[in-house]
Tab-separated table of C-alpha atoms in Angstrom:
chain	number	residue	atom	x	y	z
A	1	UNK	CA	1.611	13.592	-40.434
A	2	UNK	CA	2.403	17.292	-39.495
A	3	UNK	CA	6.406	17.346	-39.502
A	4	UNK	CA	6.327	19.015	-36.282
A	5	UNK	CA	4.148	16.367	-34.796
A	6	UNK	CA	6.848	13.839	-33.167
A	7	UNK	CA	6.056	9.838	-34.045
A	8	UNK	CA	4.028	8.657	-31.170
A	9	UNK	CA	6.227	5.673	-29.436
A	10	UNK	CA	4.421	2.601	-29.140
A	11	UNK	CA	3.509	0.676	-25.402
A	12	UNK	CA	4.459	-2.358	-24.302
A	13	UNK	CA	1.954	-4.954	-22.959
A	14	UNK	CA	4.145	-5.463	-19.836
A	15	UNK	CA	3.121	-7.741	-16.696
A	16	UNK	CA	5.271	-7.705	-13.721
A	17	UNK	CA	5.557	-5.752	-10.315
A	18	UNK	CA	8.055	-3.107	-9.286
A	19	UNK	CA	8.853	-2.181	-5.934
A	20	UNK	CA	9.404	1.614	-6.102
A	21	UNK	CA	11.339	3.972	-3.486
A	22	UNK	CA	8.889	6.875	-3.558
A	23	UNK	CA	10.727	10.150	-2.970
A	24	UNK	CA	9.519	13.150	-0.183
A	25	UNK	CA	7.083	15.700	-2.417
A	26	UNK	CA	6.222	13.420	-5.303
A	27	UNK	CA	2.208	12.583	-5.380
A	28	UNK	CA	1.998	8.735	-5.260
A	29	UNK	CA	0.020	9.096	-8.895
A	30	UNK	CA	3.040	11.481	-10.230
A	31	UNK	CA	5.438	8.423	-9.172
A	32	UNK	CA	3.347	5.933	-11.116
A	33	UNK	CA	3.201	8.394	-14.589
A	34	UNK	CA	7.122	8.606	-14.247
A	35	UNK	CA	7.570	5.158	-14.055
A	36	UNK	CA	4.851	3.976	-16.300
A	37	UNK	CA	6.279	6.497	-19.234
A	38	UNK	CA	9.836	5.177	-18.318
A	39	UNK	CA	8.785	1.561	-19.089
A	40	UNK	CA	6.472	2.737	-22.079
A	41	UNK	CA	3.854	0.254	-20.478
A	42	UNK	CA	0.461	0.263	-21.422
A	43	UNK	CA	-1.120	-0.642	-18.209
A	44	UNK	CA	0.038	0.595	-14.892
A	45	UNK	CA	-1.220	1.162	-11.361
A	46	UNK	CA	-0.469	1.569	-7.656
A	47	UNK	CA	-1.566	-0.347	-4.568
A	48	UNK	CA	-2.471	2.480	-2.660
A	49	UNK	CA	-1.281	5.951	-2.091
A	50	UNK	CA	1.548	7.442	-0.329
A	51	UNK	CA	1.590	11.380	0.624
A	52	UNK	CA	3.608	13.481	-0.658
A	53	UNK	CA	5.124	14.405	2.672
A	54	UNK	CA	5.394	10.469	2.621
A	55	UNK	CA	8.663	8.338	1.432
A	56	UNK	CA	9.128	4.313	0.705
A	57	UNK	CA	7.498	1.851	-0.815
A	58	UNK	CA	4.761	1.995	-3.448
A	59	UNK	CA	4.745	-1.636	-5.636
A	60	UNK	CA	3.384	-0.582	-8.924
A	61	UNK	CA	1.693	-3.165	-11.202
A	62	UNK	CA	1.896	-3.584	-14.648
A	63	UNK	CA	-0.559	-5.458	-16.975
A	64	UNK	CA	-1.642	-8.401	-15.575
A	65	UNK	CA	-0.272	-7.430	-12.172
A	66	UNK	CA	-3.005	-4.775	-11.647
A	67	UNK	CA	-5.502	-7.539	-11.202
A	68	UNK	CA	-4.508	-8.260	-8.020
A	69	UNK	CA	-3.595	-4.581	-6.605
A	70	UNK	CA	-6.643	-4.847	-4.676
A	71	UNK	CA	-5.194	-7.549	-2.218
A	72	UNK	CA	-2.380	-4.987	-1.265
A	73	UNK	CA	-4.812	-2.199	-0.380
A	74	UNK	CA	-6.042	-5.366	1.991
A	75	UNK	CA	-3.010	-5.626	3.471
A	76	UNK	CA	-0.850	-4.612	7.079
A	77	UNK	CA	1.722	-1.884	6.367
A	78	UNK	CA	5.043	-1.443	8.095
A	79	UNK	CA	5.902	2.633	8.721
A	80	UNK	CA	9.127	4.503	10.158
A	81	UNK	CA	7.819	7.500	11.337
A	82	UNK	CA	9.392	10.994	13.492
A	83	UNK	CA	6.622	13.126	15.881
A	84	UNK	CA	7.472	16.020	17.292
A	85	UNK	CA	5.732	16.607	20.606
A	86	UNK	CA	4.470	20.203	21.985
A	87	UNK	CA	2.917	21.185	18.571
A	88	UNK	CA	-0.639	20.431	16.735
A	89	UNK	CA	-0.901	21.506	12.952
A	90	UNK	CA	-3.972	21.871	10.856
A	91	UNK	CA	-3.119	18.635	8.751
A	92	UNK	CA	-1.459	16.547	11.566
A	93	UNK	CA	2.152	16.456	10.028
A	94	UNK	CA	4.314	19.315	8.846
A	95	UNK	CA	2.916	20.524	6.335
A	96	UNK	CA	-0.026	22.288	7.975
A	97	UNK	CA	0.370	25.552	9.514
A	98	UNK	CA	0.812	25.380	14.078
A	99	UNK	CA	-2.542	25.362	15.626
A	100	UNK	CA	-1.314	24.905	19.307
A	101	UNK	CA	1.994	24.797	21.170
A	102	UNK	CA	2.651	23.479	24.306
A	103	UNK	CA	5.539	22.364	26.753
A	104	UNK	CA	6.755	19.026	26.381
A	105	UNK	CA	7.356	17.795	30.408
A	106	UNK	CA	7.243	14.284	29.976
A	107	UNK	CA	10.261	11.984	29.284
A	108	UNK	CA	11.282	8.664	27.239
A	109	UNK	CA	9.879	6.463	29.743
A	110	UNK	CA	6.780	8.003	29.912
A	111	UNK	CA	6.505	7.633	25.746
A	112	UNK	CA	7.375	4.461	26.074
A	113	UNK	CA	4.345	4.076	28.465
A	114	UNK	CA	2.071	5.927	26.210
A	115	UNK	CA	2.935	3.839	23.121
A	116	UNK	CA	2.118	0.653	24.913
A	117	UNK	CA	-1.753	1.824	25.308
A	118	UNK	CA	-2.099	2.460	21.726
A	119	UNK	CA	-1.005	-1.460	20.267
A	120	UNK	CA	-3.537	-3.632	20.079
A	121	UNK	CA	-7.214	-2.983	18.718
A	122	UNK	CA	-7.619	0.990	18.734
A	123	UNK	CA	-10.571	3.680	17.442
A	124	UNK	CA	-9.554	5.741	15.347
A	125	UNK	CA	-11.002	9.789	14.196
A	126	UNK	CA	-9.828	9.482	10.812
A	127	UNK	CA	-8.758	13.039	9.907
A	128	UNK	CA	-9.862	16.016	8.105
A	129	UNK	CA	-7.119	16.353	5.260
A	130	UNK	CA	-7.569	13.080	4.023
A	131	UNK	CA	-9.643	11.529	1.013
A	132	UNK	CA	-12.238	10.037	2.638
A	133	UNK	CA	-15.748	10.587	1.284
A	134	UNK	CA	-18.822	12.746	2.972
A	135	UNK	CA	-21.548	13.419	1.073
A	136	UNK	CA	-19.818	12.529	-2.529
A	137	UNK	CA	-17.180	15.068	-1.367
A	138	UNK	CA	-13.407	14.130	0.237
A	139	UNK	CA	-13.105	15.322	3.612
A	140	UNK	CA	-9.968	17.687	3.008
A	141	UNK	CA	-12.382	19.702	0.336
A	142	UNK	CA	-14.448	20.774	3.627
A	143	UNK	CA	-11.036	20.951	5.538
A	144	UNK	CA	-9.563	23.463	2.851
A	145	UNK	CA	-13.133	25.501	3.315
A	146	UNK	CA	-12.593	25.771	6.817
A	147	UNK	CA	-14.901	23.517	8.052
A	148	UNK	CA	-15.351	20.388	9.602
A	149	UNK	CA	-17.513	17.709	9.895
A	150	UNK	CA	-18.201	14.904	12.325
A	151	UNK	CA	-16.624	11.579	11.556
A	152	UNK	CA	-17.588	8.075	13.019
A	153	UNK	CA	-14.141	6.312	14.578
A	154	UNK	CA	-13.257	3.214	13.026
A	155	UNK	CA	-11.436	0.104	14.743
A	156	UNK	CA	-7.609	-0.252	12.833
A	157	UNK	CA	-5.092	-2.725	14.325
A	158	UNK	CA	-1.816	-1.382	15.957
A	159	UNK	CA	0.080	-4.959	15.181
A	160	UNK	CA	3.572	-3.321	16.842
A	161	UNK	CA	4.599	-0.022	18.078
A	162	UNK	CA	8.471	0.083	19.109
A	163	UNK	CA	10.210	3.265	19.702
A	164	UNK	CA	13.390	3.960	17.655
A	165	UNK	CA	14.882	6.760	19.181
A	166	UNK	CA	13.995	9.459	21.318
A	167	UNK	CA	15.398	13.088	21.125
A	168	UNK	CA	12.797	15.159	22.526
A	169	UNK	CA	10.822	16.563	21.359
A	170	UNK	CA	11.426	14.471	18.469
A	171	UNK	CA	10.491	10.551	18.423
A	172	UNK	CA	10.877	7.990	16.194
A	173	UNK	CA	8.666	4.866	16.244
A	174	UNK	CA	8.243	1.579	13.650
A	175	UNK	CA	4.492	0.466	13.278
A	176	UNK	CA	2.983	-2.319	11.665
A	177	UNK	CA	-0.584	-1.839	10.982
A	178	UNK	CA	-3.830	-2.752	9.551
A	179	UNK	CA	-5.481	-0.980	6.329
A	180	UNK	CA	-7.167	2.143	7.408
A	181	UNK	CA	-4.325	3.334	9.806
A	182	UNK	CA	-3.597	6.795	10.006
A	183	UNK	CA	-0.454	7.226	11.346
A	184	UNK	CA	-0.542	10.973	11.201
A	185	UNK	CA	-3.843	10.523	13.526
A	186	UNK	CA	-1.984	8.071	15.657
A	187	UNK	CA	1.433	10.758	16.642
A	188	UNK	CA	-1.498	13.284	17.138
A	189	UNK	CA	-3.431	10.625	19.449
A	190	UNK	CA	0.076	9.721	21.710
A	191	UNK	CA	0.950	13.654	21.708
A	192	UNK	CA	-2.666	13.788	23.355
A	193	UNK	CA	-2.275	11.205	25.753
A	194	UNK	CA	1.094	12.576	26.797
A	195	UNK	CA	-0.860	15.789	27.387
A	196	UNK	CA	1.002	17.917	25.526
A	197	UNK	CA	-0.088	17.418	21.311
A	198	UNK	CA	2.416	16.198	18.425
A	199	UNK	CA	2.890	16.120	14.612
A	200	UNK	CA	4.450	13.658	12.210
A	201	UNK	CA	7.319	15.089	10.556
A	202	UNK	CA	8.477	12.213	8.616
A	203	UNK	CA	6.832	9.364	7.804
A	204	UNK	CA	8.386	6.090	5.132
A	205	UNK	CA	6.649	3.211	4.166
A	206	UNK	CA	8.975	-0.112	4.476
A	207	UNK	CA	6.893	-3.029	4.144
A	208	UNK	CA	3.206	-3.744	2.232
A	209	UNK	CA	2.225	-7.127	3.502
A	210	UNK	CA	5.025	-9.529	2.670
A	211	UNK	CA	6.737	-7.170	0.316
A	212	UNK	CA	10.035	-4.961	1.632
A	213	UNK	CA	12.275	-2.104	0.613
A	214	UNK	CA	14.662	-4.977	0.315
A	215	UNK	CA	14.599	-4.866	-3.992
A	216	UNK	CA	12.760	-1.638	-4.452
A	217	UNK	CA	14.478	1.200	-6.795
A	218	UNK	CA	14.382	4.694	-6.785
A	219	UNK	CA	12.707	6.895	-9.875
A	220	UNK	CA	16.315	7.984	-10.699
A	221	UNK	CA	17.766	5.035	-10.743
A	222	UNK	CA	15.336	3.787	-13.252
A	223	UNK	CA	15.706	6.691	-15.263
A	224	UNK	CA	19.757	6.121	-15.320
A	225	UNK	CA	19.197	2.710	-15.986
A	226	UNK	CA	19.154	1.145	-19.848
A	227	UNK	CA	16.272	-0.843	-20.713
A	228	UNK	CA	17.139	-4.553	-19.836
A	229	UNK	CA	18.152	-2.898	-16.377
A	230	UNK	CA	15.180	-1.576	-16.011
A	231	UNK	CA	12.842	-4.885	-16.710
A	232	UNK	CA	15.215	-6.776	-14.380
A	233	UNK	CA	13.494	-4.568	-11.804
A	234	UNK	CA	10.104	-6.244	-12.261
A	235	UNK	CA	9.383	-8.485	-9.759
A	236	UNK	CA	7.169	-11.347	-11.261
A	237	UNK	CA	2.792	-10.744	-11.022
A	238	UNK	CA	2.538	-13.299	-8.271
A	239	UNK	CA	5.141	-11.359	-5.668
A	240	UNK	CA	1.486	-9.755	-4.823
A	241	UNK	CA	0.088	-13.136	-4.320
A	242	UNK	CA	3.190	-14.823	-1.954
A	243	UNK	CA	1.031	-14.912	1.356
A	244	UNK	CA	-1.450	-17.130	-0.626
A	245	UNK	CA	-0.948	-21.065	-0.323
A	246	UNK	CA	-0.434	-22.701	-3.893
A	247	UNK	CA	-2.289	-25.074	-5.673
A	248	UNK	CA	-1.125	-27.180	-8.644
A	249	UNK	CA	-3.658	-28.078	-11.399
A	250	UNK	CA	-3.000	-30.947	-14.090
A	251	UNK	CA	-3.399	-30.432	-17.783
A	252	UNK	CA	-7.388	-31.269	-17.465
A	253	UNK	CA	-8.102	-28.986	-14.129
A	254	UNK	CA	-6.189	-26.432	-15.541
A	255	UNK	CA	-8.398	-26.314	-18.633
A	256	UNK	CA	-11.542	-26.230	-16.708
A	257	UNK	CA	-10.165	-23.385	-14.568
A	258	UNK	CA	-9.415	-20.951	-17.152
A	259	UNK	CA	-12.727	-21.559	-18.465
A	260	UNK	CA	-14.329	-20.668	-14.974
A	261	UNK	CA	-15.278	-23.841	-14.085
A	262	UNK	CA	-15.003	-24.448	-10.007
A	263	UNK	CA	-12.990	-27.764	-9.750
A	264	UNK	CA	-14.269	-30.341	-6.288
A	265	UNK	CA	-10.907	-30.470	-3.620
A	266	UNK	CA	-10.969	-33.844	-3.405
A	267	UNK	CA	-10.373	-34.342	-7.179
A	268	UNK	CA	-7.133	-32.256	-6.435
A	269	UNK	CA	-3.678	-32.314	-4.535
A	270	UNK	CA	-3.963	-29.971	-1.966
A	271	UNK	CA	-2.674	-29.913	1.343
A	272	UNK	CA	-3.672	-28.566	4.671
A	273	UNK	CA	-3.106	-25.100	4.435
A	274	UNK	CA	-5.327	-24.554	1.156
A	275	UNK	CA	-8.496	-26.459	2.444
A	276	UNK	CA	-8.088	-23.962	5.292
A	277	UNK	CA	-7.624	-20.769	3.649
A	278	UNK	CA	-10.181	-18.377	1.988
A	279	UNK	CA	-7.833	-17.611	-1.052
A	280	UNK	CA	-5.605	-19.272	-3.295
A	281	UNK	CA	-2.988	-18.797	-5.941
A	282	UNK	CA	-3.254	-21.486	-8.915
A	283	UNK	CA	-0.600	-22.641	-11.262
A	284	UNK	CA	-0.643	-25.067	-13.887
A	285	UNK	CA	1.403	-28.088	-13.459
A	286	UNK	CA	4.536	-26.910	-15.209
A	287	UNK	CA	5.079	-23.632	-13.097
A	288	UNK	CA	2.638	-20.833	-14.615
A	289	UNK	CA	0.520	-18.748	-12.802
A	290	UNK	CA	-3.199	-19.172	-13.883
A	291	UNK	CA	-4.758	-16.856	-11.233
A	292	UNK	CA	-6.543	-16.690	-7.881
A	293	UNK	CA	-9.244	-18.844	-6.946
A	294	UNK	CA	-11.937	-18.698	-3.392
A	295	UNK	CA	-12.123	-22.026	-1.408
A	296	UNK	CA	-14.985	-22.816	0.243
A	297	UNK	CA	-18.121	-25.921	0.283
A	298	UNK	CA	-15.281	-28.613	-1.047
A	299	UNK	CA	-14.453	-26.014	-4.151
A	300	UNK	CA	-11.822	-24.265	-5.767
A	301	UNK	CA	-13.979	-21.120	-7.649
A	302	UNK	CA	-11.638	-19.046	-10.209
A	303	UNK	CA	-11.753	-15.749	-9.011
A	304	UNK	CA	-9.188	-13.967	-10.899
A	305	UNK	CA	-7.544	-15.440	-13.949
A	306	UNK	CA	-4.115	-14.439	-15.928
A	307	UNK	CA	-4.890	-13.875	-19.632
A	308	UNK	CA	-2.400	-15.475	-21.616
């Protein structure tokens, strides 16, 4: 070895979930490299990205935990989020340069009107600067060019819309809504219907599905933090899987699950909630997790399984 070249550090196979407190101006995939190096893990990744402009929670998975990342990306997200009315910016929030100004002449009852029209079922434009895919290319590679292209709305779900406070031109709003939501497209859509344009100026992410800033942790915590402090951070692999109902397998089912055998429901102890649910989470008898499993024609099919 060259004696400048520093010993490389070996990985850890870790498995668990950590519920970080992404900071303004940090790329969602810059938060997961910081963390990831901080736990020396060998397998990392993130359920879906945050802006940079963005703050709040990203869970990152680790190991065994990245498995199931996809069923976050699935999932309703809760938002905090500031507009300021009278402008319009290229990008929607604050980081894009003014495009329009106008007067703001309405007042707080009159948002509160406007928000009421947009919960519910809504269409959606989704917007220029954002990652979405034309042609093989993401739509804010045309946006940065100067152009624009036509874009098909899609139907997201506006769950709730409440107003926080309201300091004109500045309001804040919670929303809970369903994948796909922009919410710098929805302040732009309200500043429209209140006839006089808005931008988001701050937006934080405090709930993904069933998960909360509640025990998340902030990069520099982590970093202050000794090791054992740090892995008492992890959340366990199945606090991605706590909406699922449960199903308990004996010593026999559970051996003919982890080899990928679908197992009949009325050979097992479920109860209602299972034979009417499309997913599952499985654990053997004495408390493991085995994995996820689809229910459906009388069977539990292994869908995902934990490697041991």
């Amino acid at each position: 070895m060259n004696q400048n070249q520093r010993p490389k550090v070996p990985r850890r196979a870790l498995d668990g979930v950590l519920l970080l407190d992404k900071p303004v101006g940090l790329s969602s995939n810059d938060a997961l490299i910081r963390a990831k190096r901080l736990y020396l893990a060998k397998k990392a990744g993130h359920t879906g990205t945050l802006d940079p402009l963005a703050s709040g929670l990203l869970p990152l998975c680790f190991g065994e935990a990245t498995k199931f990342s996809q069923d976050l990306l699935e999932a309703d997200k809760t938002y905090e989020a500031t507009m300021r009315l009278g402008i319009r910016t290229t990008t929607g929030d604050a980081e894009g340069e003014a495009l329009e100004t106008r007067d703001v002449t309405c007042d707080q009852g009159a948002v509160e009107r406007a928000l009421a029209g947009f919960r519910g079922e809504i269409v959606q434009v989704p917007p220029m600067y954002s990652a979405l895919k034309r042609d093989g290319k993401p739509l804010y590679e045309y946006a940065r060019a100067g152009q624009t292209v036509e874009r098909e709305g899609r139907r997201v779900t506006i769950h709730a819309l409440e107003m926080i406070a309201c300091e004109l031109p500045d309001v804040t709003f919670r929303v809970t809504c369903s994948k796909g939501t922009y919410v710098r497209t929805l302040a732009e859509d309200i500043g429209e219907s209140l006839g006089c344009g808005a931008h988001l100026v701050m937006l934080r992410r405090t709930g993904v599905g069933a998960l909360t800033l509640d025990n998340s942790v902030t990069l520099d915590a982590l970093s202050d933090a000794a090791e054992s402090e740090r892995d008492a951070w992890l959340q366990p692999v199945d606090a991605l899987l706590s909406t699922f109902p449960l199903v308990r397998l004996d010593a026999e089912a559970t051996r003919r699950f982890l080899h990928g055998q679908r197992l009949k429901l009325a050979d097992l102890s479920v109860d209602e909630s299972v034979l009417s649910a499309e997913r599952t989470r499985v654990y053997a008898a004495e408390g493991k997790l085995l994995g996820v499993a689809r229910v459906g024609e009388g069977v539990l099919a292994p869908e995902r399984l934990i490697v041991s």
